[in-house]
PDB file of N, CA and C in Angstrom:
ATOM      1  N   MET O   1      26.502 -63.548  26.405  1.00 62.00           N
ATOM      2  CA  MET O   1      26.975 -63.043  25.073  1.00 62.00           C
ATOM      3  C   MET O   1      27.139 -61.690  24.555  1.00 62.00           C
ATOM      4  N   ASP O   2      27.977 -60.838  24.189  1.00 89.00           N
ATOM      5  CA  ASP O   2      27.539 -60.069  23.730  1.00 89.00           C
ATOM      6  C   ASP O   2      27.440 -59.617  22.288  1.00 89.00           C
ATOM      7  N   GLN O   3      26.000 -59.974  21.688  1.00 91.00           N
ATOM      8  CA  GLN O   3      25.822 -59.887  20.280  1.00 91.00           C
ATOM      9  C   GLN O   3      26.364 -58.693  19.479  1.00 91.00           C
ATOM     10  N   ALA O   4      26.320 -57.284  19.451  1.00 93.00           N
ATOM     11  CA  ALA O   4      26.805 -56.424  19.291  1.00 93.00           C
ATOM     12  C   ALA O   4      28.346 -56.683  18.937  1.00 93.00           C
ATOM     13  N   LYS O   5      29.241 -57.020  19.958  1.00 93.00           N
ATOM     14  CA  LYS O   5      30.525 -57.381  19.860  1.00 93.00           C
ATOM     15  C   LYS O   5      31.001 -58.430  18.703  1.00 93.00           C
ATOM     16  N   LEU O   6      30.061 -59.694  18.736  1.00 94.00           N
ATOM     17  CA  LEU O   6      30.148 -60.519  17.880  1.00 94.00           C
ATOM     18  C   LEU O   6      29.542 -60.301  16.584  1.00 94.00           C
ATOM     19  N   ASP O   7      28.982 -59.078  16.153  1.00 95.00           N
ATOM     20  CA  ASP O   7      28.227 -58.977  15.017  1.00 95.00           C
ATOM     21  C   ASP O   7      29.799 -58.017  14.424  1.00 95.00           C
ATOM     22  N   HIS O   8      30.427 -57.041  15.052  1.00 96.00           N
ATOM     23  CA  HIS O   8      31.415 -56.254  14.936  1.00 96.00           C
ATOM     24  C   HIS O   8      32.426 -57.021  14.359  1.00 96.00           C
ATOM     25  N   MET O   9      32.599 -58.177  15.106  1.00 96.00           N
ATOM     26  CA  MET O   9      33.895 -59.199  14.998  1.00 96.00           C
ATOM     27  C   MET O   9      33.502 -60.149  13.694  1.00 96.00           C
ATOM     28  N   ARG O  10      32.379 -60.446  13.186  1.00 96.00           N
ATOM     29  CA  ARG O  10      31.919 -60.840  12.057  1.00 96.00           C
ATOM     30  C   ARG O  10      32.135 -60.053  10.752  1.00 96.00           C
ATOM     31  N   SER O  11      31.852 -58.453  11.112  1.00 97.00           N
ATOM     32  CA  SER O  11      31.946 -57.739  10.120  1.00 97.00           C
ATOM     33  C   SER O  11      33.677 -57.494   9.785  1.00 97.00           C
ATOM     34  N   THR O  12      34.351 -57.720  10.785  1.00 97.00           N
ATOM     35  CA  THR O  12      35.778 -57.137  10.683  1.00 97.00           C
ATOM     36  C   THR O  12      36.533 -58.363   9.913  1.00 97.00           C
ATOM     37  N   LEU O  13      35.827 -59.713  10.302  1.00 97.00           N
ATOM     38  CA  LEU O  13      36.565 -60.884   9.650  1.00 97.00           C
ATOM     39  C   LEU O  13      35.984 -60.763   8.170  1.00 97.00           C
ATOM     40  N   ASN O  14      34.816 -60.591   7.402  1.00 97.00           N
ATOM     41  CA  ASN O  14      34.642 -60.196   6.186  1.00 97.00           C
ATOM     42  C   ASN O  14      35.612 -59.222   5.698  1.00 97.00           C
ATOM     43  N   LYS O  15      35.888 -58.223   6.596  1.00 98.00           N
ATOM     44  CA  LYS O  15      36.704 -56.924   5.870  1.00 98.00           C
ATOM     45  C   LYS O  15      38.426 -57.852   5.359  1.00 98.00           C
ATOM     46  N   LEU O  16      38.768 -58.406   6.684  1.00 98.00           N
ATOM     47  CA  LEU O  16      40.193 -59.347   6.533  1.00 98.00           C
ATOM     48  C   LEU O  16      39.723 -60.345   5.184  1.00 98.00           C
ATOM     49  N   GLU O  17      38.841 -60.773   5.033  1.00 98.00           N
ATOM     50  CA  GLU O  17      38.686 -61.605   3.807  1.00 98.00           C
ATOM     51  C   GLU O  17      38.700 -60.959   2.882  1.00 98.00           C
ATOM     52  N   ASP O  18      37.983 -59.997   2.279  1.00 98.00           N
ATOM     53  CA  ASP O  18      38.013 -58.728   1.293  1.00 98.00           C
ATOM     54  C   ASP O  18      39.862 -58.383   1.197  1.00 98.00           C
ATOM     55  N   ILE O  19      40.568 -58.071   2.111  1.00 97.00           N
ATOM     56  CA  ILE O  19      41.822 -57.413   1.950  1.00 97.00           C
ATOM     57  C   ILE O  19      42.540 -58.982   1.459  1.00 97.00           C
ATOM     58  N   LYS O  20      42.262 -59.833   2.103  1.00 97.00           N
ATOM     59  CA  LYS O  20      42.988 -61.410   1.447  1.00 97.00           C
ATOM     60  C   LYS O  20      42.782 -61.412  -0.091  1.00 97.00           C
ATOM     61  N   ASN O  21      41.235 -61.366  -0.435  1.00 97.00           N
ATOM     62  CA  ASN O  21      41.059 -61.513  -1.822  1.00 97.00           C
ATOM     63  C   ASN O  21      41.727 -60.194  -2.735  1.00 97.00           C
ATOM     64  N   THR O  22      41.845 -59.189  -2.259  1.00 97.00           N
ATOM     65  CA  THR O  22      42.255 -57.961  -2.727  1.00 97.00           C
ATOM     66  C   THR O  22      44.177 -58.096  -3.022  1.00 97.00           C
ATOM     67  N   GLN O  23      44.386 -58.671  -2.459  1.00 96.00           N
ATOM     68  CA  GLN O  23      45.978 -58.920  -2.258  1.00 96.00           C
ATOM     69  C   GLN O  23      46.270 -60.229  -3.231  1.00 96.00           C
ATOM     70  N   SER O  24      45.222 -61.158  -3.234  1.00 97.00           N
ATOM     71  CA  SER O  24      45.221 -62.404  -4.158  1.00 97.00           C
ATOM     72  C   SER O  24      45.358 -61.712  -5.701  1.00 97.00           C
ATOM     73  N   SER O  25      44.433 -60.728  -5.790  1.00 98.00           N
ATOM     74  CA  SER O  25      44.022 -59.998  -7.365  1.00 98.00           C
ATOM     75  C   SER O  25      45.204 -59.281  -7.756  1.00 98.00           C
ATOM     76  N   ILE O  26      46.079 -58.508  -6.682  1.00 97.00           N
ATOM     77  CA  ILE O  26      47.233 -57.906  -6.911  1.00 97.00           C
ATOM     78  C   ILE O  26      48.359 -58.933  -7.367  1.00 97.00           C
ATOM     79  N   ILE O  27      48.452 -60.072  -6.837  1.00 98.00           N
ATOM     80  CA  ILE O  27      49.214 -60.953  -7.403  1.00 98.00           C
ATOM     81  C   ILE O  27      48.686 -61.628  -8.580  1.00 98.00           C
ATOM     82  N   ASP O  28      47.946 -61.643  -9.185  1.00 98.00           N
ATOM     83  CA  ASP O  28      47.568 -62.120 -10.610  1.00 98.00           C
ATOM     84  C   ASP O  28      47.740 -60.727 -11.342  1.00 98.00           C
ATOM     85  N   LYS O  29      47.596 -59.679 -11.191  1.00 98.00           N
ATOM     86  CA  LYS O  29      47.978 -58.515 -12.125  1.00 98.00           C
ATOM     87  C   LYS O  29      49.782 -58.522 -12.168  1.00 98.00           C
ATOM     88  N   ILE O  30      50.304 -58.589 -11.068  1.00 98.00           N
ATOM     89  CA  ILE O  30      51.737 -58.706 -10.897  1.00 98.00           C
ATOM     90  C   ILE O  30      52.080 -59.895 -11.964  1.00 98.00           C
ATOM     91  N   ASN O  31      51.460 -60.867 -11.991  1.00 98.00           N
ATOM     92  CA  ASN O  31      52.075 -62.199 -12.544  1.00 98.00           C
ATOM     93  C   ASN O  31      51.860 -61.893 -14.064  1.00 98.00           C
ATOM     94  N   HIS O  32      50.671 -60.949 -14.341  1.00 98.00           N
ATOM     95  CA  HIS O  32      50.443 -60.623 -15.862  1.00 98.00           C
ATOM     96  C   HIS O  32      51.647 -59.852 -16.216  1.00 98.00           C
ATOM     97  N   VAL O  33      51.932 -58.839 -15.624  1.00 98.00           N
ATOM     98  CA  VAL O  33      53.230 -58.206 -16.084  1.00 98.00           C
ATOM     99  C   VAL O  33      54.281 -58.801 -16.044  1.00 98.00           C
ATOM    100  N   ILE O  34      54.696 -59.866 -15.216  1.00 97.00           N
ATOM    101  CA  ILE O  34      55.560 -60.710 -15.420  1.00 97.00           C
ATOM    102  C   ILE O  34      56.029 -61.634 -16.598  1.00 97.00           C
ATOM    103  N   THR O  35      54.781 -62.090 -16.999  1.00 97.00           N
ATOM    104  CA  THR O  35      54.459 -62.797 -17.872  1.00 97.00           C
ATOM    105  C   THR O  35      54.860 -61.906 -19.394  1.00 97.00           C
ATOM    106  N   ASP O  36      54.273 -60.589 -19.373  1.00 97.00           N
ATOM    107  CA  ASP O  36      54.776 -59.524 -20.494  1.00 97.00           C
ATOM    108  C   ASP O  36      56.117 -59.037 -20.522  1.00 97.00           C
ATOM    109  N   LEU O  37      56.680 -59.429 -19.455  1.00 97.00           N
ATOM    110  CA  LEU O  37      58.283 -58.957 -19.238  1.00 97.00           C
ATOM    111  C   LEU O  37      59.129 -60.123 -20.358  1.00 97.00           C
ATOM    112  N   PHE O  38      58.534 -61.559 -20.601  1.00 95.00           N
ATOM    113  CA  PHE O  38      59.247 -62.373 -21.216  1.00 95.00           C
ATOM    114  C   PHE O  38      59.422 -61.885 -22.363  1.00 95.00           C
ATOM    115  N   GLU O  39      58.293 -61.068 -23.280  1.00 96.00           N
ATOM    116  CA  GLU O  39      58.465 -60.905 -24.308  1.00 96.00           C
ATOM    117  C   GLU O  39      59.120 -59.497 -24.438  1.00 96.00           C
ATOM    118  N   HIS O  40      59.110 -58.435 -23.690  1.00 96.00           N
ATOM    119  CA  HIS O  40      59.845 -57.480 -23.590  1.00 96.00           C
ATOM    120  C   HIS O  40      60.530 -56.882 -22.261  1.00 96.00           C
ATOM    121  N   PRO O  41      61.668 -57.616 -22.467  1.00 97.00           N
ATOM    122  CA  PRO O  41      62.547 -57.658 -21.055  1.00 97.00           C
ATOM    123  C   PRO O  41      62.850 -56.314 -20.571  1.00 97.00           C
ATOM    124  N   ASP O  42      63.041 -56.242 -18.988  1.00 98.00           N
ATOM    125  CA  ASP O  42      63.138 -54.846 -18.372  1.00 98.00           C
ATOM    126  C   ASP O  42      63.676 -55.443 -16.902  1.00 98.00           C
ATOM    127  N   LYS O  43      64.609 -55.572 -16.753  1.00 97.00           N
ATOM    128  CA  LYS O  43      65.537 -56.144 -15.640  1.00 97.00           C
ATOM    129  C   LYS O  43      64.953 -55.255 -14.442  1.00 97.00           C
ATOM    130  N   ASN O  44      64.775 -53.727 -14.376  1.00 98.00           N
ATOM    131  CA  ASN O  44      64.282 -52.827 -13.434  1.00 98.00           C
ATOM    132  C   ASN O  44      62.955 -53.476 -12.657  1.00 98.00           C
ATOM    133  N   LEU O  45      62.181 -53.477 -14.229  1.00 98.00           N
ATOM    134  CA  LEU O  45      60.806 -53.549 -13.841  1.00 98.00           C
ATOM    135  C   LEU O  45      60.448 -54.977 -12.979  1.00 98.00           C
ATOM    136  N   GLU O  46      61.619 -55.734 -13.471  1.00 97.00           N
ATOM    137  CA  GLU O  46      61.464 -57.329 -13.213  1.00 97.00           C
ATOM    138  C   GLU O  46      61.627 -57.713 -11.760  1.00 97.00           C
ATOM    139  N   LYS O  47      62.270 -56.706 -11.260  1.00 98.00           N
ATOM    140  CA  LYS O  47      63.063 -56.508  -9.783  1.00 98.00           C
ATOM    141  C   LYS O  47      61.807 -56.402  -9.086  1.00 98.00           C
ATOM    142  N   VAL O  48      61.311 -55.003  -9.268  1.00 98.00           N
ATOM    143  CA  VAL O  48      60.376 -54.623  -8.880  1.00 98.00           C
ATOM    144  C   VAL O  48      58.999 -55.356  -8.840  1.00 98.00           C
ATOM    145  N   MET O  49      58.592 -56.059  -9.672  1.00 98.00           N
ATOM    146  CA  MET O  49      57.195 -56.952  -9.857  1.00 98.00           C
ATOM    147  C   MET O  49      57.709 -58.212  -9.111  1.00 98.00           C
ATOM    148  N   GLU O  50      59.224 -58.442  -8.854  1.00 98.00           N
ATOM    149  CA  GLU O  50      59.425 -59.769  -8.052  1.00 98.00           C
ATOM    150  C   GLU O  50      59.497 -59.312  -6.603  1.00 98.00           C
ATOM    151  N   ASP O  51      59.540 -58.184  -6.329  1.00 98.00           N
ATOM    152  CA  ASP O  51      59.387 -57.756  -4.564  1.00 98.00           C
ATOM    153  C   ASP O  51      58.013 -57.309  -4.836  1.00 98.00           C
ATOM    154  N   ALA O  52      57.244 -56.787  -5.260  1.00 98.00           N
ATOM    155  CA  ALA O  52      55.895 -56.430  -4.965  1.00 98.00           C
ATOM    156  C   ALA O  52      54.936 -57.853  -4.756  1.00 98.00           C
ATOM    157  N   HIS O  53      55.472 -58.929  -5.553  1.00 98.00           N
ATOM    158  CA  HIS O  53      54.898 -60.183  -5.699  1.00 98.00           C
ATOM    159  C   HIS O  53      55.060 -60.908  -4.073  1.00 98.00           C
ATOM    160  N   GLN O  54      56.234 -60.719  -3.963  1.00 98.00           N
ATOM    161  CA  GLN O  54      56.901 -61.122  -2.425  1.00 98.00           C
ATOM    162  C   GLN O  54      56.034 -60.621  -1.190  1.00 98.00           C
ATOM    163  N   LYS O  55      55.985 -59.172  -1.409  1.00 97.00           N
ATOM    164  CA  LYS O  55      55.329 -58.506  -0.776  1.00 97.00           C
ATOM    165  C   LYS O  55      53.678 -58.656  -0.219  1.00 97.00           C
ATOM    166  N   ALA O  56      53.219 -59.120  -1.649  1.00 97.00           N
ATOM    167  CA  ALA O  56      51.590 -59.178  -1.746  1.00 97.00           C
ATOM    168  C   ALA O  56      51.471 -60.592  -1.119  1.00 97.00           C
ATOM    169  N   SER O  57      52.469 -61.581  -1.388  1.00 97.00           N
ATOM    170  CA  SER O  57      52.220 -63.069  -0.952  1.00 97.00           C
ATOM    171  C   SER O  57      52.559 -62.982   0.809  1.00 97.00           C
ATOM    172  N   ASP O  58      53.299 -62.069   1.168  1.00 97.00           N
ATOM    173  CA  ASP O  58      53.416 -62.171   2.686  1.00 97.00           C
ATOM    174  C   ASP O  58      52.595 -61.665   3.351  1.00 97.00           C
ATOM    175  N   ASN O  59      51.887 -60.657   2.761  1.00 97.00           N
ATOM    176  CA  ASN O  59      50.685 -59.730   3.143  1.00 97.00           C
ATOM    177  C   ASN O  59      49.331 -60.711   3.152  1.00 97.00           C
ATOM    178  N   ILE O  60      49.140 -61.818   2.396  1.00 97.00           N
ATOM    179  CA  ILE O  60      48.158 -62.625   2.135  1.00 97.00           C
ATOM    180  C   ILE O  60      48.316 -63.453   3.461  1.00 97.00           C
ATOM    181  N   ASP O  61      49.794 -64.061   3.820  1.00 98.00           N
ATOM    182  CA  ASP O  61      50.104 -65.058   4.968  1.00 98.00           C
ATOM    183  C   ASP O  61      49.582 -64.207   6.062  1.00 98.00           C
ATOM    184  N   ALA O  62      49.892 -63.205   6.273  1.00 98.00           N
ATOM    185  CA  ALA O  62      49.775 -62.250   7.561  1.00 98.00           C
ATOM    186  C   ALA O  62      48.155 -61.945   7.743  1.00 98.00           C
ATOM    187  N   VAL O  63      47.467 -62.025   6.870  1.00 98.00           N
ATOM    188  CA  VAL O  63      45.915 -61.719   6.924  1.00 98.00           C
ATOM    189  C   VAL O  63      45.487 -63.034   7.214  1.00 98.00           C
ATOM    190  N   ARG O  64      45.802 -64.169   6.404  1.00 98.00           N
ATOM    191  CA  ARG O  64      45.283 -65.570   6.929  1.00 98.00           C
ATOM    192  C   ARG O  64      45.376 -65.673   8.039  1.00 98.00           C
ATOM    193  N   GLU O  65      46.661 -65.579   8.842  1.00 98.00           N
ATOM    194  CA  GLU O  65      47.004 -65.933  10.233  1.00 98.00           C
ATOM    195  C   GLU O  65      46.050 -65.077  10.983  1.00 98.00           C
ATOM    196  N   ALA O  66      45.841 -63.600  10.934  1.00 97.00           N
ATOM    197  CA  ALA O  66      44.974 -63.157  11.499  1.00 97.00           C
ATOM    198  C   ALA O  66      43.602 -63.594  11.701  1.00 97.00           C
ATOM    199  N   MET O  67      43.160 -63.928  10.503  1.00 98.00           N
ATOM    200  CA  MET O  67      41.996 -64.355  10.123  1.00 98.00           C
ATOM    201  C   MET O  67      41.584 -65.491  10.803  1.00 98.00           C
ATOM    202  N   GLU O  68      42.779 -66.630  11.043  1.00 98.00           N
ATOM    203  CA  GLU O  68      42.455 -68.023  11.652  1.00 98.00           C
ATOM    204  C   GLU O  68      42.460 -67.363  13.252  1.00 98.00           C
ATOM    205  N   GLU O  69      43.396 -66.501  13.860  1.00 97.00           N
ATOM    206  CA  GLU O  69      43.145 -66.230  15.450  1.00 97.00           C
ATOM    207  C   GLU O  69      41.595 -65.540  15.442  1.00 97.00           C
ATOM    208  N   TYR O  70      41.218 -64.460  14.977  1.00 97.00           N
ATOM    209  CA  TYR O  70      40.496 -63.741  14.952  1.00 97.00           C
ATOM    210  C   TYR O  70      38.762 -64.795  14.779  1.00 97.00           C
ATOM    211  N   GLU O  71      38.871 -65.673  13.910  1.00 97.00           N
ATOM    212  CA  GLU O  71      37.858 -66.979  14.041  1.00 97.00           C
ATOM    213  C   GLU O  71      37.919 -67.648  15.055  1.00 97.00           C
ATOM    214  N   MET O  72      38.873 -68.142  15.906  1.00 97.00           N
ATOM    215  CA  MET O  72      38.977 -68.679  16.866  1.00 97.00           C
ATOM    216  C   MET O  72      38.425 -68.033  17.919  1.00 97.00           C
ATOM    217  N   ALA O  73      38.537 -66.718  18.220  1.00 95.00           N
ATOM    218  CA  ALA O  73      38.326 -65.775  18.856  1.00 95.00           C
ATOM    219  C   ALA O  73      36.479 -65.561  18.956  1.00 95.00           C
ATOM    220  N   ILE O  74      36.374 -65.647  17.753  1.00 95.00           N
ATOM    221  CA  ILE O  74      35.041 -65.776  17.308  1.00 95.00           C
ATOM    222  C   ILE O  74      34.155 -66.768  17.867  1.00 95.00           C
ATOM    223  N   ASN O  75      34.812 -68.200  17.433  1.00 95.00           N
ATOM    224  CA  ASN O  75      34.087 -69.186  17.644  1.00 95.00           C
ATOM    225  C   ASN O  75      33.710 -69.558  19.688  1.00 95.00           C
ATOM    226  N   LYS O  76      35.197 -69.123  20.142  1.00 94.00           N
ATOM    227  CA  LYS O  76      35.228 -68.839  21.336  1.00 94.00           C
ATOM    228  C   LYS O  76      33.793 -68.324  22.125  1.00 94.00           C
ATOM    229  N   MET O  77      34.030 -66.971  21.632  1.00 91.00           N
ATOM    230  CA  MET O  77      32.760 -66.463  22.205  1.00 91.00           C
ATOM    231  C   MET O  77      31.611 -67.185  21.545  1.00 91.00           C
ATOM    232  N   GLU O  78      31.303 -67.248  20.697  1.00 91.00           N
ATOM    233  CA  GLU O  78      30.131 -68.029  20.630  1.00 91.00           C
ATOM    234  C   GLU O  78      29.810 -69.522  21.531  1.00 91.00           C
ATOM    235  N   ALA O  79      30.726 -69.937  21.853  1.00 91.00           N
ATOM    236  CA  ALA O  79      30.432 -71.326  22.470  1.00 91.00           C
ATOM    237  C   ALA O  79      30.858 -70.796  23.955  1.00 91.00           C
ATOM    238  N   GLN O  80      30.714 -69.871  24.188  1.00 87.00           N
ATOM    239  CA  GLN O  80      30.110 -69.138  25.580  1.00 87.00           C
ATOM    240  C   GLN O  80      28.967 -69.080  25.913  1.00 87.00           C
ATOM    241  N   ASP O  81      28.425 -68.896  24.866  1.00 68.00           N
ATOM    242  CA  ASP O  81      27.022 -68.676  24.720  1.00 68.00           C
ATOM    243  C   ASP O  81      25.889 -69.497  25.596  1.00 68.00           C
TER     244      ASP O  81
END
C-alpha cells in the first residue's frame, strides 16, 4: 500500500467534507433570507433564493455521492494492505 497516496486521499476526503458543510451553511443562510422575505416580500429575490437553495442542495448531493465513492476507494486500498 502506498501510504503517501492514502494520506493524500484522506486529506481530499476531509476537504470534500468541508465543502459539504459549507454548502449546508449556505442553505441555512438562504433559508434565513427566505424567512425574512415573508415579512418583506420581493418576488424576484424569492426566485433567486429558491434557485440558489436548489443549486446548493444539488451540490451537497453531488459532493456526498463523490465522498461515498472516494471513501470506498480508500477502504479498498486499505484492505489491500
